[in-house]
CSV table of C-alpha atoms in Angstrom, one decimal:
chain,number,residue,atom,x,y,z
V,17,MET,CA,-21.3,40.8,-38.3
V,18,ASP,CA,-23.3,43.1,-36.0
V,19,SER,CA,-21.1,44.3,-33.1
V,20,ASP,CA,-23.6,43.1,-30.4
V,21,ILE,CA,-23.8,39.6,-32.0
V,22,LEU,CA,-19.9,39.6,-32.2
V,23,GLN,CA,-19.6,40.6,-28.5
V,24,ALA,CA,-22.2,37.9,-27.5
V,25,PHE,CA,-20.2,35.3,-29.5
V,26,GLN,CA,-17.0,36.3,-27.8
V,27,GLU,CA,-18.6,36.1,-24.4
V,28,GLU,CA,-19.6,32.5,-25.0
V,29,LEU,CA,-16.0,31.7,-25.7
V,30,THR,CA,-14.8,33.4,-22.5
V,31,CYS,CA,-13.7,31.6,-19.4
V,32,LEU,CA,-15.9,32.5,-16.4
V,33,ILE,CA,-12.8,32.5,-14.1
V,34,CYS,CA,-10.1,34.4,-15.9
V,35,VAL,CA,-12.4,36.3,-18.3
V,36,ASN,CA,-10.1,35.5,-21.3
V,37,TYR,CA,-10.6,33.3,-24.3
V,38,LEU,CA,-10.8,29.7,-23.2
V,39,ILE,CA,-7.7,27.6,-23.0
V,40,ASP,CA,-8.2,23.8,-23.3
V,41,PRO,CA,-11.9,24.3,-22.6
V,42,VAL,CA,-13.9,21.8,-20.6
V,43,THR,CA,-17.6,21.8,-19.9
V,44,MET,CA,-18.9,20.5,-16.6
V,45,GLY,CA,-22.1,18.5,-16.1
V,46,CYS,CA,-23.9,21.7,-15.1
V,47,GLY,CA,-23.2,23.2,-18.5
V,48,HIS,CA,-20.7,25.9,-17.5
V,49,SER,CA,-17.3,26.0,-19.3
V,50,PHE,CA,-13.9,27.0,-18.1
V,51,CYS,CA,-10.2,26.8,-19.0
V,52,LEU,CA,-8.9,23.5,-17.7
V,53,PRO,CA,-5.8,25.3,-16.1
V,54,CYS,CA,-8.1,27.8,-14.4
V,55,LEU,CA,-10.4,25.1,-13.1
V,56,TYR,CA,-7.5,23.1,-11.6
V,57,VAL,CA,-6.1,26.2,-9.9
V,58,SER,CA,-9.6,27.1,-8.6
V,59,TRP,CA,-10.1,23.6,-7.1
V,60,GLU,CA,-6.6,23.7,-5.5
V,61,LYS,CA,-7.1,27.1,-3.9
V,62,ALA,CA,-10.5,26.1,-2.6
V,63,GLU,CA,-9.0,23.2,-0.6
V,64,SER,CA,-12.4,21.6,-0.7
V,65,PRO,CA,-14.1,18.9,-2.9
V,66,ALA,CA,-14.3,19.8,-6.6
V,67,HIS,CA,-17.3,21.9,-7.7
V,68,CYS,CA,-18.3,24.3,-10.4
V,69,PRO,CA,-16.9,27.8,-9.4
V,70,LEU,CA,-20.1,29.4,-10.7
V,71,CYS,CA,-23.0,27.4,-9.4
V,72,ARG,CA,-21.1,25.2,-6.9
V,73,GLU,CA,-22.5,21.9,-8.3
V,74,PRO,CA,-20.1,19.0,-7.9
V,75,PRO,CA,-18.9,17.4,-11.1
V,76,GLN,CA,-20.1,14.0,-12.2
V,77,GLN,CA,-16.4,13.1,-12.7
V,78,THR,CA,-13.2,15.0,-12.0
V,79,LYS,CA,-11.3,13.8,-15.1
V,80,LEU,CA,-12.9,16.1,-17.6
V,81,LYS,CA,-12.7,15.7,-21.3
V,82,PRO,CA,-11.9,18.6,-23.6
V,83,ASN,CA,-14.7,20.3,-25.4
V,84,ILE,CA,-13.5,20.0,-29.0
V,85,LEU,CA,-16.2,22.2,-30.4
V,86,LEU,CA,-15.4,25.1,-28.1
V,87,LYS,CA,-11.7,24.7,-28.7
V,88,ASN,CA,-12.2,25.0,-32.5
V,89,LEU,CA,-14.5,28.0,-32.1
V,90,VAL,CA,-11.9,29.7,-29.8
V,91,SER,CA,-9.3,29.0,-32.5
V,92,ILE,CA,-11.5,30.7,-35.2
V,93,ALA,CA,-12.1,33.7,-32.9
V,94,ARG,CA,-8.4,34.1,-32.1
V,95,LYS,CA,-7.6,34.0,-35.8
V,96,ALA,CA,-10.2,36.7,-36.5
V,97,SER,CA,-8.9,38.9,-33.7
V,98,LEU,CA,-5.3,38.4,-35.0
V,99,ARG,CA,-6.3,39.4,-38.6
V,100,GLN,CA,-8.2,42.5,-37.2
V,101,PHE,CA,-5.1,43.4,-35.1
V,102,LEU,CA,-2.6,43.0,-38.0
V,103,SER,CA,-4.8,44.9,-40.5
V,104,SER,CA,-4.8,48.1,-38.5
V,105,GLU,CA,-2.7,50.8,-40.0
V,106,GLU,CA,-0.4,51.3,-37.1
V,107,ARG,CA,0.5,47.6,-37.2
V,108,MET,CA,1.5,47.5,-40.8
V,109,CYS,CA,5.1,47.3,-42.0
V,110,ALA,CA,6.5,50.8,-41.7
V,111,LEU,CA,8.9,50.2,-44.6
V,112,HIS,CA,6.7,48.5,-47.2
V,113,LYS,CA,3.2,49.5,-45.9
V,114,GLU,CA,2.2,45.8,-46.1
V,115,THR,CA,0.3,43.7,-43.6
V,116,LYS,CA,2.6,41.6,-41.4
V,117,GLN,CA,1.7,38.0,-42.0
V,118,ILE,CA,5.0,36.2,-41.3
V,119,PHE,CA,6.6,35.2,-37.9
V,120,CYS,CA,10.4,35.0,-37.9
V,121,GLU,CA,11.4,32.4,-35.3
V,122,ASP,CA,15.0,33.3,-35.1
V,123,ASP,CA,14.5,36.9,-33.8
V,124,ARG,CA,10.8,36.4,-32.8
V,125,SER,CA,9.5,39.3,-34.9
V,126,LEU,CA,6.5,39.9,-37.1
V,127,LEU,CA,7.3,40.6,-40.8
V,128,CYS,CA,5.6,41.4,-44.0
V,129,LEU,CA,6.2,39.2,-47.0
V,130,LEU,CA,8.8,41.5,-48.5
V,131,CYS,CA,10.8,41.8,-45.2
V,132,SER,CA,10.8,38.1,-44.8
V,133,SER,CA,12.6,37.6,-48.1
V,134,SER,CA,15.1,40.4,-47.5
V,135,GLN,CA,18.8,39.8,-47.0
V,136,GLU,CA,18.4,40.3,-43.3
V,137,HIS,CA,15.8,37.6,-42.8
V,138,GLU,CA,16.0,35.3,-45.9
V,139,ALA,CA,18.1,32.6,-44.1
V,140,HIS,CA,15.8,32.6,-41.0
V,141,ARG,CA,13.0,30.1,-40.2
V,142,HIS,CA,9.6,31.6,-41.2
V,143,TYR,CA,6.0,30.6,-40.5
V,144,SER,CA,2.6,32.2,-41.0
V,145,ILE,CA,1.7,34.1,-37.8
V,146,GLU,CA,-1.5,32.1,-37.4
V,147,GLU,CA,0.3,28.7,-37.7
V,148,ALA,CA,3.1,29.9,-35.3
V,149,ALA,CA,0.7,31.1,-32.7
V,150,GLU,CA,-1.3,27.9,-32.8
V,151,GLU,CA,1.8,25.7,-32.5
V,152,SER,CA,3.2,27.9,-29.7
V,153,ARG,CA,-0.1,27.7,-27.8
V,154,LYS,CA,-0.1,23.9,-28.2
V,155,LYS,CA,3.5,23.8,-26.7
V,156,LEU,CA,2.5,26.0,-23.8
V,157,SER,CA,-0.5,23.7,-23.1
V,158,ASN,CA,1.7,20.6,-23.1
V,159,GLN,CA,4.2,22.2,-20.7
V,160,MET,CA,1.4,23.4,-18.4
V,161,ALA,CA,0.0,19.8,-18.4
V,162,SER,CA,3.4,18.4,-17.5
V,163,LEU,CA,3.9,21.1,-14.8
V,164,TRP,CA,0.5,20.4,-13.3
V,165,GLU,CA,1.1,16.7,-13.1
V,166,LYS,CA,4.4,17.2,-11.3
V,167,ILE,CA,2.7,19.7,-8.9
V,168,GLN,CA,0.1,17.0,-8.2
V,169,GLU,CA,2.8,14.4,-7.8
V,170,ILE,CA,4.4,16.4,-5.0
V,171,ARG,CA,1.0,17.2,-3.5
V,172,ARG,CA,0.2,13.5,-3.4
V,173,ASN,CA,3.6,12.6,-1.9
V,174,LEU,CA,3.2,15.3,0.8
V,175,SER,CA,-0.3,14.3,1.5
V,176,LYS,CA,0.5,10.6,1.8
V,177,ASP,CA,3.9,10.9,3.6
V,178,GLY,CA,3.5,14.3,5.2
V,179,ARG,CA,3.4,13.0,8.8
V,180,ILE,CA,6.1,10.3,8.3
V,181,PRO,CA,8.9,12.4,10.1
V,182,ASP,CA,6.8,12.5,13.3
V,183,HIS,CA,5.6,8.9,12.9
V,184,TRP,CA,9.3,7.9,12.4
V,185,MET,CA,10.6,9.5,15.6
V,186,ASN,CA,7.7,8.1,17.6
V,187,TYR,CA,8.4,4.7,16.0
V,188,VAL,CA,12.2,4.9,16.9
V,189,TYR,CA,11.3,5.8,20.6
V,190,ARG,CA,8.9,2.9,20.8
V,191,HIS,CA,11.4,0.5,19.3
V,192,GLU,CA,14.0,1.6,21.9
V,193,HIS,CA,11.5,0.7,24.6
V,194,ILE,CA,10.7,-2.8,23.2
V,195,THR,CA,14.5,-3.4,22.7
V,196,ARG,CA,15.1,-2.5,26.3
V,197,SER,CA,12.4,-5.0,27.4
V,198,ALA,CA,13.9,-7.7,25.2
V,199,TYR,CA,17.4,-7.2,26.7
V,200,HIS,CA,16.1,-6.9,30.2
V,201,ALA,CA,15.0,-10.6,30.0
V,202,LEU,CA,18.6,-11.5,29.3
V,203,ARG,CA,20.0,-9.6,32.3
V,204,GLU,CA,23.5,-8.3,32.6
V,205,ILE,CA,25.2,-10.7,30.1
V,206,LEU,CA,24.1,-8.5,27.2
V,207,HIS,CA,24.4,-5.1,28.9
V,208,GLN,CA,27.1,-3.7,26.5
V,209,GLU,CA,25.3,-5.0,23.4
V,210,GLU,CA,22.1,-3.3,24.6
V,211,LYS,CA,23.8,0.0,25.1
V,212,GLN,CA,25.3,-0.1,21.6
V,213,HIS,CA,22.0,-1.2,20.1
V,214,LEU,CA,20.1,1.7,21.7
V,215,LYS,CA,22.8,4.2,20.9
V,216,SER,CA,22.7,3.2,17.2
V,217,LEU,CA,18.9,3.4,17.2
V,218,GLU,CA,19.0,6.9,18.6
V,219,LYS,CA,21.7,8.1,16.2
V,220,GLU,CA,20.1,6.6,13.1
V,221,GLY,CA,16.6,7.8,14.1
V,222,SER,CA,17.8,11.4,14.5
V,223,GLU,CA,19.8,11.4,11.3
V,224,MET,CA,16.9,10.0,9.3
V,225,PHE,CA,14.5,12.6,10.9
V,226,LYS,CA,16.7,15.4,9.7
V,227,GLN,CA,16.8,13.9,6.2
V,228,LEU,CA,13.0,13.5,6.1
V,229,LYS,CA,12.5,17.1,7.1
V,230,LYS,CA,15.0,18.3,4.6
V,231,ARG,CA,13.4,16.3,1.8
V,232,GLN,CA,10.0,17.6,2.7
V,233,ALA,CA,11.3,21.2,2.5
V,234,GLU,CA,12.9,20.4,-0.9
V,235,MET,CA,9.5,19.1,-2.1
V,236,VAL,CA,7.6,22.2,-0.9
V,237,GLU,CA,10.2,24.5,-2.5
V,238,LYS,CA,10.0,22.5,-5.8
V,239,LYS,CA,6.2,22.7,-5.7
V,240,ILE,CA,6.4,26.5,-5.3
V,241,SER,CA,8.8,26.9,-8.3
V,242,LEU,CA,6.7,24.6,-10.4
V,243,ARG,CA,3.5,26.6,-9.5
V,244,ALA,CA,5.3,29.9,-10.3
V,245,MET,CA,6.3,28.6,-13.7
V,246,TYR,CA,2.8,27.2,-14.3
V,247,GLU,CA,1.3,30.7,-13.6
V,248,GLU,CA,3.9,32.3,-15.9
V,249,LEU,CA,2.8,30.0,-18.8
V,250,MET,CA,-0.9,30.7,-18.0
V,251,ASP,CA,-0.2,34.4,-18.2
V,252,VAL,CA,1.5,34.0,-21.6
V,253,CYS,CA,-1.2,31.7,-22.9
V,254,HIS,CA,-3.9,34.3,-22.3
V,255,LYS,CA,-2.1,37.0,-24.3
V,256,PRO,CA,-3.1,37.8,-27.9
V,257,ASP,CA,-1.3,35.7,-30.5
V,258,ALA,CA,1.0,38.5,-31.7
V,259,GLU,CA,2.2,39.2,-28.1
V,260,LEU,CA,2.4,35.5,-27.3
V,261,LEU,CA,4.8,34.9,-30.1
V,262,GLN,CA,7.1,37.8,-29.2
V,263,GLU,CA,7.1,37.2,-25.4
V,264,LEU,CA,7.4,33.4,-25.4
V,265,GLY,CA,11.2,33.6,-25.4
V,266,ASP,CA,12.9,31.0,-23.3
V,267,LYS,CA,9.8,30.2,-21.1
V,268,LEU,CA,9.4,26.7,-22.6
V,269,THR,CA,13.0,25.9,-22.0
V,270,ARG,CA,12.8,27.2,-18.4
V,271,SER,CA,9.6,25.2,-17.9
V,272,GLU,CA,11.4,22.0,-19.0
V,273,GLN,CA,14.4,22.8,-16.7
V,274,VAL,CA,12.3,23.4,-13.6
V,275,GLN,CA,10.7,20.0,-14.0
V,276,LEU,CA,14.0,18.3,-13.8
V,277,HIS,CA,15.4,16.8,-10.5
V,278,MET,CA,12.0,16.1,-8.9
V,279,PRO,CA,12.6,15.3,-5.2
V,280,GLN,CA,11.2,12.0,-4.2
V,281,PRO,CA,9.9,11.0,-0.8
V,282,LEU,CA,12.4,9.1,1.4
V,283,GLN,CA,11.4,5.7,2.7
V,284,PRO,CA,12.9,5.5,6.2
V,285,GLN,CA,13.8,2.0,7.5
V,286,LEU,CA,15.6,0.6,10.5
V,287,PRO,CA,18.0,-2.2,9.9
V,288,ALA,CA,17.3,-5.6,11.5
V,289,ARG,CA,19.8,-5.8,14.4
V,290,PRO,CA,20.4,-9.2,16.0
V,291,ILE,CA,19.9,-9.7,19.7
V,292,THR,CA,22.2,-12.4,21.1
V,293,GLY,CA,20.3,-15.4,22.4
V,294,LEU,CA,16.8,-14.0,21.5
V,295,VAL,CA,15.6,-17.0,19.3
V,296,ASN,CA,17.3,-19.6,21.6
V,297,ARG,CA,15.4,-18.2,24.6
V,298,LEU,CA,12.1,-18.2,22.7
V,299,ASN,CA,12.6,-21.7,21.5
V,300,ARG,CA,12.1,-22.9,25.1
V,301,PHE,CA,8.4,-22.1,24.5
V,302,ARG,CA,8.3,-23.6,21.0
V,303,VAL,CA,4.9,-25.2,19.9
V,304,GLU,CA,3.8,-26.7,16.6
V,305,ILE,CA,0.7,-25.1,15.2
V,306,SER,CA,-1.8,-26.9,13.0
V,307,PHE,CA,-4.1,-24.6,11.0
V,308,THR,CA,-7.7,-25.3,10.2
V,309,ASN,CA,-10.9,-23.4,9.3
V,310,GLU,CA,-9.3,-22.2,6.0
V,311,ILE,CA,-11.2,-19.7,3.9
V,312,THR,CA,-10.4,-18.4,0.4
V,313,ASN,CA,-10.4,-15.0,-1.2
V,314,HIS,CA,-14.1,-14.6,-2.0
V,315,ASN,CA,-14.6,-13.9,1.7
V,316,ILE,CA,-11.4,-12.0,2.5
V,317,ARG,CA,-10.9,-8.2,2.4
V,318,LEU,CA,-8.1,-8.0,4.9
V,319,LEU,CA,-5.3,-6.5,2.8
V,320,ASP,CA,-7.7,-4.5,0.6
V,321,ASP,CA,-9.0,-2.8,3.8
V,322,VAL,CA,-5.4,-2.1,4.9
V,323,ARG,CA,-4.7,-0.5,1.5
V,324,SER,CA,-7.8,1.6,1.7
V,325,LEU,CA,-6.7,2.8,5.2
V,326,SER,CA,-3.2,3.6,4.1
V,327,PHE,CA,-4.5,5.7,1.2
V,328,ARG,CA,-7.4,7.3,3.1
V,329,ARG,CA,-5.9,10.8,3.2
V,330,ASP,CA,-5.3,10.8,-0.6
V,331,SER,CA,-8.5,9.0,-1.7
V,332,TYR,CA,-9.3,11.8,-4.3
V,333,TYR,CA,-6.3,11.0,-6.4
V,334,ALA,CA,-5.0,7.6,-5.3
V,335,SER,CA,-5.7,4.4,-7.2
V,336,GLN,CA,-4.8,0.9,-6.2
V,337,ASP,CA,-5.0,-2.6,-7.7
V,338,PRO,CA,-5.0,-5.5,-5.3
V,339,GLY,CA,-4.2,-7.9,-8.1
V,340,THR,CA,-5.8,-11.2,-9.0
V,341,CYS,CA,-4.0,-13.6,-6.7
V,342,ASN,CA,-5.9,-16.2,-4.7
V,343,TYR,CA,-5.8,-15.5,-1.0
V,344,TYR,CA,-6.4,-17.7,2.0
V,345,ALA,CA,-6.8,-17.3,5.7
V,346,ALA,CA,-6.5,-20.0,8.4
V,347,TRP,CA,-6.8,-20.2,12.2
V,348,GLY,CA,-4.9,-22.4,14.6
V,349,ALA,CA,-6.7,-25.5,15.8
V,350,GLU,CA,-5.8,-24.7,19.5
V,351,VAL,CA,-7.1,-21.7,21.5
V,352,PHE,CA,-4.5,-20.3,23.9
V,353,THR,CA,-5.8,-19.1,27.3
V,354,SER,CA,-2.6,-19.1,29.4
V,355,GLY,CA,1.2,-19.7,29.3
V,356,LYS,CA,4.0,-18.6,26.9
V,357,HIS,CA,4.0,-20.0,23.3
V,358,TYR,CA,6.3,-19.5,20.4
V,359,TRP,CA,5.9,-20.7,16.8
V,360,GLU,CA,7.5,-19.8,13.4
V,361,LEU,CA,5.9,-19.4,10.0
V,362,HIS,CA,7.5,-19.4,6.6
V,363,VAL,CA,7.0,-16.1,4.6
V,364,ASP,CA,10.0,-16.5,2.2
V,365,ASP,CA,10.1,-13.6,-0.3
V,366,SER,CA,6.3,-13.5,-0.8
V,367,TRP,CA,4.2,-10.4,-0.5
V,368,ASP,CA,0.7,-9.7,1.0
V,369,TRP,CA,0.8,-11.8,4.0
V,370,ALA,CA,-0.2,-11.6,7.7
V,371,VAL,CA,0.7,-13.6,10.8
V,372,GLY,CA,-0.3,-13.2,14.5
V,373,VAL,CA,-3.3,-14.0,16.7
V,374,CYS,CA,-6.9,-13.1,16.9
V,375,LYS,CA,-10.0,-13.4,19.1
V,376,GLU,CA,-12.0,-16.4,18.3
V,377,SER,CA,-15.0,-14.2,17.5
V,378,CYS,CA,-13.1,-12.9,14.5
V,379,LEU,CA,-14.2,-16.1,12.7
V,380,ARG,CA,-17.9,-16.3,11.8
V,381,LYS,CA,-19.7,-19.6,11.6
V,382,ASN,CA,-19.5,-19.5,7.8
V,383,GLY,CA,-15.7,-18.8,7.9
V,384,THR,CA,-15.9,-15.2,6.8
V,385,LEU,CA,-13.1,-13.0,8.2
V,386,ILE,CA,-14.4,-10.0,10.2
V,387,GLY,CA,-12.4,-6.8,10.4
V,388,SER,CA,-11.8,-6.3,14.2
V,389,GLN,CA,-9.7,-4.5,16.7
V,390,ASP,CA,-9.3,-7.9,18.3
V,391,ALA,CA,-6.8,-9.2,15.7
V,392,PHE,CA,-3.1,-8.6,16.5
V,393,LEU,CA,-1.2,-9.1,13.3
V,394,LEU,CA,2.0,-8.3,11.5
V,395,LEU,CA,1.2,-7.6,7.8
V,396,CYS,CA,3.4,-7.3,4.8
V,397,LEU,CA,1.8,-5.2,2.1
V,398,LYS,CA,3.0,-4.4,-1.4
V,399,GLU,CA,2.4,-0.7,-2.2
V,400,ASP,CA,3.7,1.2,-5.3
V,401,ASN,CA,6.2,-1.6,-6.0
V,402,ARG,CA,7.7,-1.6,-2.5
V,403,TYR,CA,7.0,-3.6,0.6
V,404,THR,CA,5.8,-2.1,3.9
V,405,LEU,CA,5.2,-3.8,7.2
V,406,TRP,CA,2.1,-2.9,9.4
V,407,THR,CA,0.8,-4.1,12.7
V,408,THR,CA,-2.9,-4.0,13.6
V,409,ALA,CA,-4.8,-2.8,16.7
V,410,PRO,CA,-4.1,0.0,16.1
V,411,MET,CA,-2.9,0.1,12.5
V,412,THR,CA,0.7,1.2,12.7
V,413,ARG,CA,3.4,1.4,10.0
V,414,GLN,CA,6.6,-0.5,10.9
V,415,PHE,CA,9.7,1.2,9.6
V,416,ILE,CA,11.9,-1.9,9.5
V,417,GLU,CA,13.1,-4.1,6.7
V,418,LYS,CA,11.0,-6.9,5.5
V,419,PRO,CA,11.9,-10.4,7.0
V,420,LEU,CA,12.8,-13.2,4.7
V,421,GLY,CA,12.4,-16.9,5.5
V,422,ARG,CA,10.6,-17.2,8.8
V,423,VAL,CA,8.7,-14.9,11.2
V,424,GLY,CA,8.6,-15.9,14.8
V,425,VAL,CA,5.4,-15.2,16.8
V,426,CYS,CA,5.8,-15.1,20.6
V,427,LEU,CA,2.6,-15.1,22.7
V,428,ASP,CA,2.4,-14.5,26.4
V,429,ALA,CA,-1.2,-15.2,27.2
V,430,ASP,CA,-0.7,-14.6,30.9
V,431,SER,CA,0.4,-11.0,30.4
V,432,GLY,CA,-1.7,-10.4,27.3
V,433,SER,CA,1.3,-9.5,25.1
V,434,LEU,CA,2.6,-10.5,21.7
V,435,SER,CA,5.9,-10.0,19.8
V,436,PHE,CA,7.2,-10.7,16.3
V,437,VAL,CA,10.8,-11.9,15.4
V,438,ASP,CA,12.9,-12.0,12.2
V,439,VAL,CA,14.2,-15.5,12.7
V,440,ALA,CA,16.9,-15.3,10.0
V,441,LYS,CA,18.4,-12.2,11.5
V,442,HIS,CA,17.7,-13.0,15.2
V,443,SER,CA,16.1,-9.5,15.6
V,444,LEU,CA,13.0,-8.1,17.1
V,445,ILE,CA,10.4,-6.7,14.6
V,446,TRP,CA,7.8,-5.5,17.1
V,447,ALA,CA,6.3,-6.2,20.5
V,448,TYR,CA,2.9,-5.2,21.9
V,449,PRO,CA,2.8,-4.0,25.5
V,450,HIS,CA,1.5,-6.2,28.3
V,451,GLY,CA,-2.3,-6.2,28.7
V,452,ILE,CA,-3.1,-5.5,25.1
V,453,PHE,CA,-5.7,-8.2,25.2
V,454,ASN,CA,-7.3,-10.3,28.0
V,455,PHE,CA,-9.2,-13.0,26.1
V,456,PRO,CA,-8.4,-16.4,24.6
V,457,VAL,CA,-6.8,-16.1,21.1
V,458,ARG,CA,-6.0,-18.4,18.2
V,459,PRO,CA,-2.9,-18.3,15.9
V,460,PHE,CA,-3.7,-16.8,12.5
V,461,ILE,CA,-2.1,-16.8,9.1
V,462,TYR,CA,-3.0,-15.1,5.8
V,463,GLY,CA,-1.3,-15.3,2.4
V,464,HIS,CA,-1.7,-16.1,-1.3
V,465,THR,CA,-1.4,-19.3,-3.2
């Protein structure tokens, strides 16, 4: 083949990023082709939306399929380069003056046919050099894919939960404040219990904060070690077949070891601590609520919207499935304009529910639920096979265990405040500050059938 034509052929099989033969080649919508590992690293370093590194055109989809034709052509080109490399006089067996065609796996050396059958090597495992190089490159590719997925797992966890330590301490401080307010209403009789309650909150909050920061540091350190191993494998992958076989050594074993013991994000949670006399005091304002204006799931996007909000920083990678359950929402028949009112609602061990109050304008004439800052709700949301509590207006994660049985809702319409109670455990879940709203509200409930 003419040398110019050969050079042009090789250039077509060259990655435009690393300028080596393509590894796991992919072709973007713009027509440019790259190694998949190089493209991943390029996108990560750019810290911007994915695009073609050459022409900057965004891809039609980020999950690119391998270009099988290019992969096969690269394999042919590598084999041709390997044969040319092995046929040179300086690469021949010094003892037998034969071309080396055999790879000895036991001592990772290249042998001619006569050496491979000698007494020194006859008991060893032998493969043709082309076959061994192809298989080794495949193992490297699989390890790189596994490493990259674990790097992305840590990246997703850090992105989704990166600010949890700060949110956690802020949440603990605010919980101390609402606990003080709850005890203040009970005067001196519970003074010692309040001191112990607040002391435990402060201690557990500080200890968990240290654990959260330590775990984040472990995750960052693990990501760095995974990335270093990934780049080592990339470097080996780009070497000619003969060098790859001789230098591979224990890299695959080390790659598997570095992927063990992946640190997982912590899920901080305060225990539900009982406040003596809390529910008895609230029962003095007990009312029975009848719910009307029920609508069903074809008009409801309440929890889907919350899920979207909770994943907003990770929308490039996150996926979610709200499921196929039938949902309903209902409003209380009575509008509260003044006074204190307390009611309880059964939630049992169900998931995806919300209770609280909302402004009457949150209900359209046709019954459609409108997303609004004028809805003050406690929500239970199932995410990644675990339950989390949220409150709305503004959307705030509640780091406290999920209530079972009944949730109490205490409305003080005169002061414009609202609180939620875990009835079974006689504990305070959350309390809005006074003046959070200054308009008439209706009780609200949301759940699935």
